[in-house]
């Protein structure tokens, strides 16, 4: 029975050692030394068999109670030590820059185009597309541009070289328009024709895309730039509808404080034609009253006749503007060439 | 087109301020590109009348006067003695300045002030103060105030009283090409007349004709009536060529035309006033026939014919160019510029005035071919008004007689074989409502149009037919009349209506979104989006093998070809960045490329990637922090993109040889057949050429194909219910054995329940013989319906191991 008297002091020592373990490995070792298969406490339990039948229940109870106590102490110490182990070896300085993952940026022209498209889609427009290499018919003739119009000049429009090396049709011949020369589209308006040729009215599309003009690159010109074209053809479409849509889109794009002004103008493929000026705090800050931003008008009946729409039944409007210009205004960019240099310090700002 | 406020007011009354005129013209479609105020002589000095003159209460030599300045009375303290109540005098108002005296630096500016305790609101002036010689302007020279003529108009600007040019405002207007009639002061005045409803004052004539007849002075032979539908000639004899009077000189100078001589200035003045270009010849320099009568011949130039224009340039003409000639020589390049041989000089006594109409296209071509533009050619090429040739000629004759004297021959030689019939157009009033979206009364519609010079031919309740004036070449159909109604009514008064109507559809609409998705995936992978130039140089690397699409008229050899690939542009962008010390660059671009395929140009959307420099953002710890991009970064990006974009079965086949562009590359194909694109490392020699020091990795794919072949449809696959078993295998294989070969071999072994095969190590070096490499794979086995036993797994795995040993000659390691 003497060993029963050892329980209490042994437990006491075990508890002390468990609590003294300074790390998880030491704790496991201590655990082994006491309650492992060869542990001192385990050995004690093995002596239980030596007890008499009458003494056994009381002795068993005693040992079990002590064991539960030891295990509880072990679990609690283990938890303490686990927490301790999780604390980083070196202190964390949360002001240090973290290990970042790069996220790329969409080009500002893409972002602006997406915003414009989003604004138009809210009011039921679908995005359409067309070729950048065009013929004179779609770029000029079908848009009612006179055969001798300066826009067709090889000064202003890029023409493709032909296989036999012939240059652009010389201007002095009277048959300038007789050859349907191929060119880089000077405006997205050519897609109006492409779409109307294929699709019966009503039409409600926008066309973002690249266009080309033979301008030397400078702060406000690049031979390649982007436009977006809107075309809406339906029954009884009016100038009022044109105004309503344009105002909606520009408010979406430039903010609700924007003011829009329509000014009579001339384009060969719309009649009446207007230029659109806008103003807001930004424009005033530039010291201007108005800034020209887009051209528009009611589709010329001649254009409808050309694509086989009956102008007595259908009316419509079209409008177009430069995407770079919107982006430059929105972000305060002062040189159009920045868009095409792809300097990452530029791209990462948007 | 430049026009001044005062000039406009000669033809039309309006009481708008200069600012309001800017606004009005703009809203009429005449965009004002510039406004310049011109100060006149004696600004702020007016003709005033003395009403009372009383002695100053505090000074003997001063008087206090009440003076009428035309707007009202004001009190002036004055020291002069030579005047009385009722006298008219020059009065300078507060804020205005006296003319600068020689030697003065700052002008003397009049202020409101008290003189000996009495307020004085201006100053009455002496001739000394105004730097005037009274006798030169017909007034008495005396000490004290300059006393003006009794009939002087009180309130009149003093400069105007003297006949000097007053202050004015010059407007620079952008005239749209459809409105040649607005290249004239009267044309612009007509617009104002239409908005205000005030009458337009067109100058009338009161010319004394002489006794001789123009038919005896000149004949005109029109040889090409297509290029010159109308030619008129008048002759004035006995002019005195000299400087123009002030009004003419200053009017021209304000709008930027240099004064030359009275006769020449008049032709310019009438051109600006009416839009009709005119030319004056020295009559005696035109070759005459035996009876002393010259003939003007309107003919095409002979090919190669030489002609010296007024600017003393000898020009070589083509037979497409129209020449005004006499029987011996050319005397003017029709519609563009006169000839040096018949120029008006100080010695000229007799003048022939040409007023003609030339076909626009021909003038434009001539002017362009010769690189010679003039106010005249500008107007003819935009379309002048054949209807006003004679009016312009008469107006010029009248002004020449007024400014240079002489006698006008009776009549005009007017060759006009086929006068155009004036067009008629009908306007249905309801149509303008349909198009403009607002109802404008019929009367108002008719009134706008008639004020623009259209004449009503007939009017019914629902429509009206108009005769179109000759100068409105732009009015061709009904919609053009509706535009005029809307313009004069005011676009700002048309109410906006909210968007309505049918929803749009277009096949491209979803493609736009898919392209956007591709962009966002790549941006999410850490690449910045680039936009390159479409036009690049045919000297770029990799360009020569392509069937390139060349420009006929490039701006320069740097931009002479349409890009057949996005890579040259991206490489340029890398260079741009690296040269600016942005060494770590990861870019992508989505854009069109252009090639010639069997003689047809082809446009295709491509997607391309370019990487150089460090793969990760800067960090302050870790062994790999400075690691540069390598081929597997590129491959990883491409794989992730391909998977996220919804493409399956893309294989990469290594190219055996370097290419012009790539040192080391692989072709990406769909299932080994359909080429999708290429990935690889840029040739170091090329990289060096572009100052790129770090390795450059490039990829380019045909986006149109990716779009066609992607399958973004997603469907749910149940999560596994039973555990998996893993077997790791390390093996030595020859260097040439690719991962793809291993996968194919495993696949062909058809091991049961093999779920996945993952490569986790590639090793060369210590303990691996040369020419071999060690590959380590994890094989995961799992059944959908039960937990696999070891025996199940081992049986399957043995098949794999067998295949690897047999087919790849792999040496399996533990």
mmCIF file of C-alpha atoms in Angstrom, chain B residues 272-506:
data_model
loop_
_atom_site.group_PDB
_atom_site.id
_atom_site.type_symbol
_atom_site.label_atom_id
_atom_site.label_comp_id
_atom_site.label_asym_id
_atom_site.label_seq_id
_atom_site.Cartn_x
_atom_site.Cartn_y
_atom_site.Cartn_z
ATOM 1 C CA UNK B 272 -14.680 90.022 -99.481
ATOM 2 C CA UNK B 273 -17.932 91.924 -99.557
ATOM 3 C CA UNK B 274 -19.779 89.736 -102.046
ATOM 4 C CA UNK B 275 -17.739 86.554 -102.334
ATOM 5 C CA UNK B 276 -17.139 87.215 -106.038
ATOM 6 C CA UNK B 277 -13.413 87.075 -106.859
ATOM 7 C CA UNK B 278 -12.396 89.729 -109.373
ATOM 8 C CA UNK B 279 -9.320 90.503 -111.328
ATOM 9 C CA UNK B 280 -8.199 93.808 -112.831
ATOM 10 C CA UNK B 281 -5.923 93.832 -115.875
ATOM 11 C CA UNK B 282 -3.974 96.695 -117.293
ATOM 12 C CA UNK B 283 -6.066 97.079 -120.440
ATOM 13 C CA UNK B 284 -3.196 98.283 -122.587
ATOM 14 C CA UNK B 285 -1.024 95.278 -121.875
ATOM 15 C CA UNK B 286 -3.592 92.956 -123.442
ATOM 16 C CA UNK B 287 -2.698 92.260 -127.073
ATOM 17 C CA UNK B 288 -4.955 94.046 -129.559
ATOM 18 C CA UNK B 289 -6.065 93.186 -133.055
ATOM 19 C CA UNK B 290 -5.618 95.382 -136.110
ATOM 20 C CA UNK B 291 -8.484 97.649 -135.084
ATOM 21 C CA UNK B 292 -6.973 98.092 -131.654
ATOM 22 C CA UNK B 293 -9.469 95.873 -129.852
ATOM 23 C CA UNK B 294 -8.213 93.114 -127.573
ATOM 24 C CA UNK B 295 -9.834 89.692 -127.257
ATOM 25 C CA UNK B 296 -9.894 87.780 -123.990
ATOM 26 C CA UNK B 297 -9.526 84.072 -124.714
ATOM 27 C CA UNK B 298 -10.593 81.607 -122.031
ATOM 28 C CA UNK B 299 -8.773 78.403 -122.910
ATOM 29 C CA UNK B 300 -6.903 75.467 -121.498
ATOM 30 C CA UNK B 301 -3.163 75.952 -121.226
ATOM 31 C CA UNK B 302 -0.955 73.986 -123.564
ATOM 32 C CA UNK B 303 0.882 71.181 -121.833
ATOM 33 C CA UNK B 304 4.154 72.601 -120.569
ATOM 34 C CA UNK B 305 3.130 76.193 -121.257
ATOM 35 C CA UNK B 306 5.076 78.606 -119.093
ATOM 36 C CA UNK B 307 3.371 81.410 -117.273
ATOM 37 C CA UNK B 308 4.622 83.974 -114.806
ATOM 38 C CA UNK B 309 2.113 84.774 -112.093
ATOM 39 C CA UNK B 310 1.822 88.038 -110.149
ATOM 40 C CA UNK B 311 4.181 86.743 -107.493
ATOM 41 C CA UNK B 312 6.868 86.607 -110.202
ATOM 42 C CA UNK B 313 7.061 82.830 -110.139
ATOM 43 C CA UNK B 314 7.312 81.151 -113.478
ATOM 44 C CA UNK B 315 4.966 78.196 -113.519
ATOM 45 C CA UNK B 316 4.706 75.268 -115.869
ATOM 46 C CA UNK B 317 1.106 74.483 -116.721
ATOM 47 C CA UNK B 318 -0.679 71.334 -117.797
ATOM 48 C CA UNK B 319 -3.453 71.103 -120.355
ATOM 49 C CA UNK B 320 -5.882 70.555 -117.492
ATOM 50 C CA UNK B 321 -5.364 74.135 -116.337
ATOM 51 C CA UNK B 322 -7.536 76.991 -117.446
ATOM 52 C CA UNK B 323 -5.817 80.076 -118.687
ATOM 53 C CA UNK B 324 -7.118 83.547 -119.368
ATOM 54 C CA UNK B 325 -5.216 84.719 -122.415
ATOM 55 C CA UNK B 326 -5.152 87.255 -125.171
ATOM 56 C CA UNK B 327 -4.449 86.171 -128.731
ATOM 57 C CA UNK B 328 -0.762 85.878 -128.011
ATOM 58 C CA UNK B 329 -0.123 84.971 -124.398
ATOM 59 C CA UNK B 330 -1.592 83.936 -121.113
ATOM 60 C CA UNK B 331 -2.560 86.845 -118.903
ATOM 61 C CA UNK B 332 -4.039 85.119 -115.848
ATOM 62 C CA UNK B 333 -4.207 81.693 -114.317
ATOM 63 C CA UNK B 334 -7.978 81.478 -114.225
ATOM 64 C CA UNK B 335 -9.408 81.895 -110.762
ATOM 65 C CA UNK B 336 -6.068 81.465 -109.061
ATOM 66 C CA UNK B 337 -3.774 84.377 -109.808
ATOM 67 C CA UNK B 338 -3.209 87.095 -112.374
ATOM 68 C CA UNK B 339 -0.189 87.324 -114.607
ATOM 69 C CA UNK B 340 2.811 89.577 -114.057
ATOM 70 C CA UNK B 341 2.499 90.741 -117.670
ATOM 71 C CA UNK B 342 -0.815 92.576 -117.228
ATOM 72 C CA UNK B 343 -0.521 93.659 -113.626
ATOM 73 C CA UNK B 344 -2.018 96.977 -112.495
ATOM 74 C CA UNK B 345 0.822 99.428 -111.925
ATOM 75 C CA UNK B 346 0.997 103.068 -110.973
ATOM 76 C CA UNK B 347 1.271 103.836 -114.680
ATOM 77 C CA UNK B 348 -1.954 102.011 -115.544
ATOM 78 C CA UNK B 349 -4.636 104.261 -117.025
ATOM 79 C CA UNK B 350 -7.193 101.886 -118.442
ATOM 80 C CA UNK B 351 -8.478 98.854 -116.546
ATOM 81 C CA UNK B 352 -10.315 95.708 -117.571
ATOM 82 C CA UNK B 353 -12.337 94.112 -114.785
ATOM 83 C CA UNK B 354 -12.813 90.361 -114.962
ATOM 84 C CA UNK B 355 -15.673 88.847 -113.012
ATOM 85 C CA UNK B 356 -16.219 85.193 -113.842
ATOM 86 C CA UNK B 357 -17.302 81.837 -112.548
ATOM 87 C CA UNK B 358 -14.858 78.934 -112.739
ATOM 88 C CA UNK B 359 -15.606 75.286 -112.094
ATOM 89 C CA UNK B 360 -14.593 74.403 -108.512
ATOM 90 C CA UNK B 361 -12.882 71.040 -109.084
ATOM 91 C CA UNK B 362 -10.629 72.404 -111.798
ATOM 92 C CA UNK B 363 -9.540 75.371 -109.719
ATOM 93 C CA UNK B 364 -8.793 73.071 -106.814
ATOM 94 C CA UNK B 365 -6.649 70.791 -108.923
ATOM 95 C CA UNK B 366 -4.756 73.654 -110.508
ATOM 96 C CA UNK B 367 -4.171 75.286 -107.192
ATOM 97 C CA UNK B 368 -3.039 72.042 -105.636
ATOM 98 C CA UNK B 369 -0.773 71.003 -108.458
ATOM 99 C CA UNK B 370 0.952 74.366 -108.470
ATOM 100 C CA UNK B 371 0.943 74.671 -104.699
ATOM 101 C CA UNK B 372 -0.582 78.089 -105.200
ATOM 102 C CA UNK B 373 -3.497 79.230 -103.100
ATOM 103 C CA UNK B 374 -5.167 82.601 -103.079
ATOM 104 C CA UNK B 375 -8.297 84.163 -101.636
ATOM 105 C CA UNK B 376 -9.685 83.844 -105.133
ATOM 106 C CA UNK B 377 -8.865 80.162 -105.638
ATOM 107 C CA UNK B 378 -10.192 79.422 -102.157
ATOM 108 C CA UNK B 379 -13.551 80.869 -103.089
ATOM 109 C CA UNK B 380 -13.762 79.337 -106.551
ATOM 110 C CA UNK B 381 -12.817 75.887 -105.340
ATOM 111 C CA UNK B 382 -15.489 75.957 -102.712
ATOM 112 C CA UNK B 383 -18.022 77.152 -105.263
ATOM 113 C CA UNK B 384 -18.691 80.794 -106.095
ATOM 114 C CA UNK B 385 -22.008 82.216 -107.229
ATOM 115 C CA UNK B 386 -22.383 82.393 -111.008
ATOM 116 C CA UNK B 387 -25.409 84.582 -110.400
ATOM 117 C CA UNK B 388 -23.484 87.571 -109.056
ATOM 118 C CA UNK B 389 -20.660 87.935 -111.571
ATOM 119 C CA UNK B 390 -22.234 90.999 -113.097
ATOM 120 C CA UNK B 391 -23.188 92.533 -109.762
ATOM 121 C CA UNK B 392 -19.633 92.139 -108.499
ATOM 122 C CA UNK B 393 -18.250 93.688 -111.651
ATOM 123 C CA UNK B 394 -20.550 96.690 -111.433
ATOM 124 C CA UNK B 395 -19.839 97.150 -107.742
ATOM 125 C CA UNK B 396 -16.099 97.118 -108.438
ATOM 126 C CA UNK B 397 -16.549 99.585 -111.293
ATOM 127 C CA UNK B 398 -18.474 101.938 -109.051
ATOM 128 C CA UNK B 399 -15.842 101.827 -106.311
ATOM 129 C CA UNK B 400 -12.988 102.273 -108.799
ATOM 130 C CA UNK B 401 -14.695 105.344 -110.193
ATOM 131 C CA UNK B 402 -15.088 106.631 -106.640
ATOM 132 C CA UNK B 403 -11.534 105.962 -105.543
ATOM 133 C CA UNK B 404 -9.482 106.200 -108.739
ATOM 134 C CA UNK B 405 -11.664 108.225 -111.080
ATOM 135 C CA UNK B 406 -11.976 107.406 -114.767
ATOM 136 C CA UNK B 407 -14.863 106.633 -117.087
ATOM 137 C CA UNK B 408 -16.767 103.374 -117.308
ATOM 138 C CA UNK B 409 -17.512 101.998 -120.721
ATOM 139 C CA UNK B 410 -21.194 101.549 -121.334
ATOM 140 C CA UNK B 411 -22.388 97.943 -120.842
ATOM 141 C CA UNK B 412 -20.727 94.666 -120.089
ATOM 142 C CA UNK B 413 -19.359 91.795 -122.096
ATOM 143 C CA UNK B 414 -21.114 88.876 -120.446
ATOM 144 C CA UNK B 415 -20.506 85.430 -121.916
ATOM 145 C CA UNK B 416 -22.824 83.019 -120.172
ATOM 146 C CA UNK B 417 -23.805 80.312 -122.648
ATOM 147 C CA UNK B 418 -25.989 78.218 -120.377
ATOM 148 C CA UNK B 419 -27.363 80.146 -117.429
ATOM 149 C CA UNK B 420 -28.366 77.599 -114.822
ATOM 150 C CA UNK B 421 -32.011 77.445 -114.052
ATOM 151 C CA UNK B 422 -32.715 78.178 -110.447
ATOM 152 C CA UNK B 423 -33.664 75.126 -108.451
ATOM 153 C CA UNK B 424 -37.009 74.719 -106.774
ATOM 154 C CA UNK B 425 -37.549 72.740 -103.596
ATOM 155 C CA UNK B 426 -40.655 71.932 -101.610
ATOM 156 C CA UNK B 427 -40.882 71.837 -97.869
ATOM 157 C CA UNK B 428 -43.580 69.783 -96.165
ATOM 158 C CA UNK B 429 -44.093 71.496 -92.870
ATOM 159 C CA UNK B 430 -44.915 68.249 -91.077
ATOM 160 C CA UNK B 431 -41.603 66.798 -92.210
ATOM 161 C CA UNK B 432 -39.639 69.333 -90.269
ATOM 162 C CA UNK B 433 -41.526 68.377 -87.147
ATOM 163 C CA UNK B 434 -40.836 64.692 -87.840
ATOM 164 C CA UNK B 435 -37.138 65.305 -88.088
ATOM 165 C CA UNK B 436 -36.537 68.103 -85.612
ATOM 166 C CA UNK B 437 -38.927 66.780 -83.002
ATOM 167 C CA UNK B 438 -40.625 70.120 -82.442
ATOM 168 C CA UNK B 439 -43.503 71.858 -84.170
ATOM 169 C CA UNK B 440 -42.605 75.226 -85.666
ATOM 170 C CA UNK B 441 -45.426 77.264 -87.170
ATOM 171 C CA UNK B 442 -45.710 77.240 -90.951
ATOM 172 C CA UNK B 443 -45.409 80.991 -91.108
ATOM 173 C CA UNK B 444 -42.244 80.932 -89.073
ATOM 174 C CA UNK B 445 -40.725 78.258 -91.290
ATOM 175 C CA UNK B 446 -41.490 80.246 -94.431
ATOM 176 C CA UNK B 447 -40.208 83.430 -92.850
ATOM 177 C CA UNK B 448 -36.830 81.920 -91.960
ATOM 178 C CA UNK B 449 -36.349 80.688 -95.502
ATOM 179 C CA UNK B 450 -37.421 83.844 -97.259
ATOM 180 C CA UNK B 451 -35.077 85.876 -95.088
ATOM 181 C CA UNK B 452 -32.284 83.667 -96.377
ATOM 182 C CA UNK B 453 -33.164 84.761 -99.897
ATOM 183 C CA UNK B 454 -35.432 81.880 -100.910
ATOM 184 C CA UNK B 455 -38.482 82.950 -102.889
ATOM 185 C CA UNK B 456 -41.888 81.417 -102.398
ATOM 186 C CA UNK B 457 -43.136 79.963 -105.667
ATOM 187 C CA UNK B 458 -46.336 78.536 -104.298
ATOM 188 C CA UNK B 459 -47.740 77.729 -100.917
ATOM 189 C CA UNK B 460 -50.346 75.174 -99.902
ATOM 190 C CA UNK B 461 -51.653 74.432 -96.415
ATOM 191 C CA UNK B 462 -49.200 71.583 -95.870
ATOM 192 C CA UNK B 463 -46.203 72.586 -97.922
ATOM 193 C CA UNK B 464 -44.441 75.388 -99.687
ATOM 194 C CA UNK B 465 -42.292 75.458 -102.803
ATOM 195 C CA UNK B 466 -39.307 77.788 -102.927
ATOM 196 C CA UNK B 467 -36.982 79.041 -105.600
ATOM 197 C CA UNK B 468 -33.434 78.658 -104.357
ATOM 198 C CA UNK B 469 -31.051 81.601 -104.762
ATOM 199 C CA UNK B 470 -27.976 80.951 -106.885
ATOM 200 C CA UNK B 471 -25.602 81.402 -103.982
ATOM 201 C CA UNK B 472 -27.114 78.564 -101.944
ATOM 202 C CA UNK B 473 -25.406 75.692 -103.726
ATOM 203 C CA UNK B 474 -25.842 73.587 -100.599
ATOM 204 C CA UNK B 475 -29.641 73.463 -100.743
ATOM 205 C CA UNK B 476 -30.318 70.327 -102.738
ATOM 206 C CA UNK B 477 -33.230 68.522 -101.126
ATOM 207 C CA UNK B 478 -35.981 68.957 -98.630
ATOM 208 C CA UNK B 479 -33.894 67.939 -95.646
ATOM 209 C CA UNK B 480 -31.558 70.849 -96.399
ATOM 210 C CA UNK B 481 -34.482 73.228 -95.970
ATOM 211 C CA UNK B 482 -35.394 71.533 -92.715
ATOM 212 C CA UNK B 483 -31.864 72.054 -91.503
ATOM 213 C CA UNK B 484 -32.179 75.781 -92.242
ATOM 214 C CA UNK B 485 -35.434 75.951 -90.315
ATOM 215 C CA UNK B 486 -33.876 74.149 -87.352
ATOM 216 C CA UNK B 487 -30.781 76.303 -87.488
ATOM 217 C CA UNK B 488 -32.644 79.594 -87.462
ATOM 218 C CA UNK B 489 -35.154 78.366 -84.909
ATOM 219 C CA UNK B 490 -32.206 77.418 -82.696
ATOM 220 C CA UNK B 491 -30.969 73.936 -81.870
ATOM 221 C CA UNK B 492 -30.827 74.992 -78.215
ATOM 222 C CA UNK B 493 -34.593 75.445 -78.259
ATOM 223 C CA UNK B 494 -35.270 71.900 -79.438
ATOM 224 C CA UNK B 495 -36.084 69.851 -76.330
ATOM 225 C CA UNK B 496 -34.070 66.732 -75.612
ATOM 226 C CA UNK B 497 -36.031 63.511 -75.488
ATOM 227 C CA UNK B 498 -34.916 60.534 -73.422
ATOM 228 C CA UNK B 499 -33.600 57.467 -75.238
ATOM 229 C CA UNK B 500 -36.349 55.169 -76.502
ATOM 230 C CA UNK B 501 -36.997 52.697 -79.284
ATOM 231 C CA UNK B 502 -35.793 49.248 -80.221
ATOM 232 C CA UNK B 503 -32.845 47.663 -78.459
ATOM 233 C CA UNK B 504 -29.734 47.177 -80.548
ATOM 234 C CA UNK B 505 -28.278 43.883 -81.643
ATOM 235 C CA UNK B 506 -25.048 43.015 -83.364
#
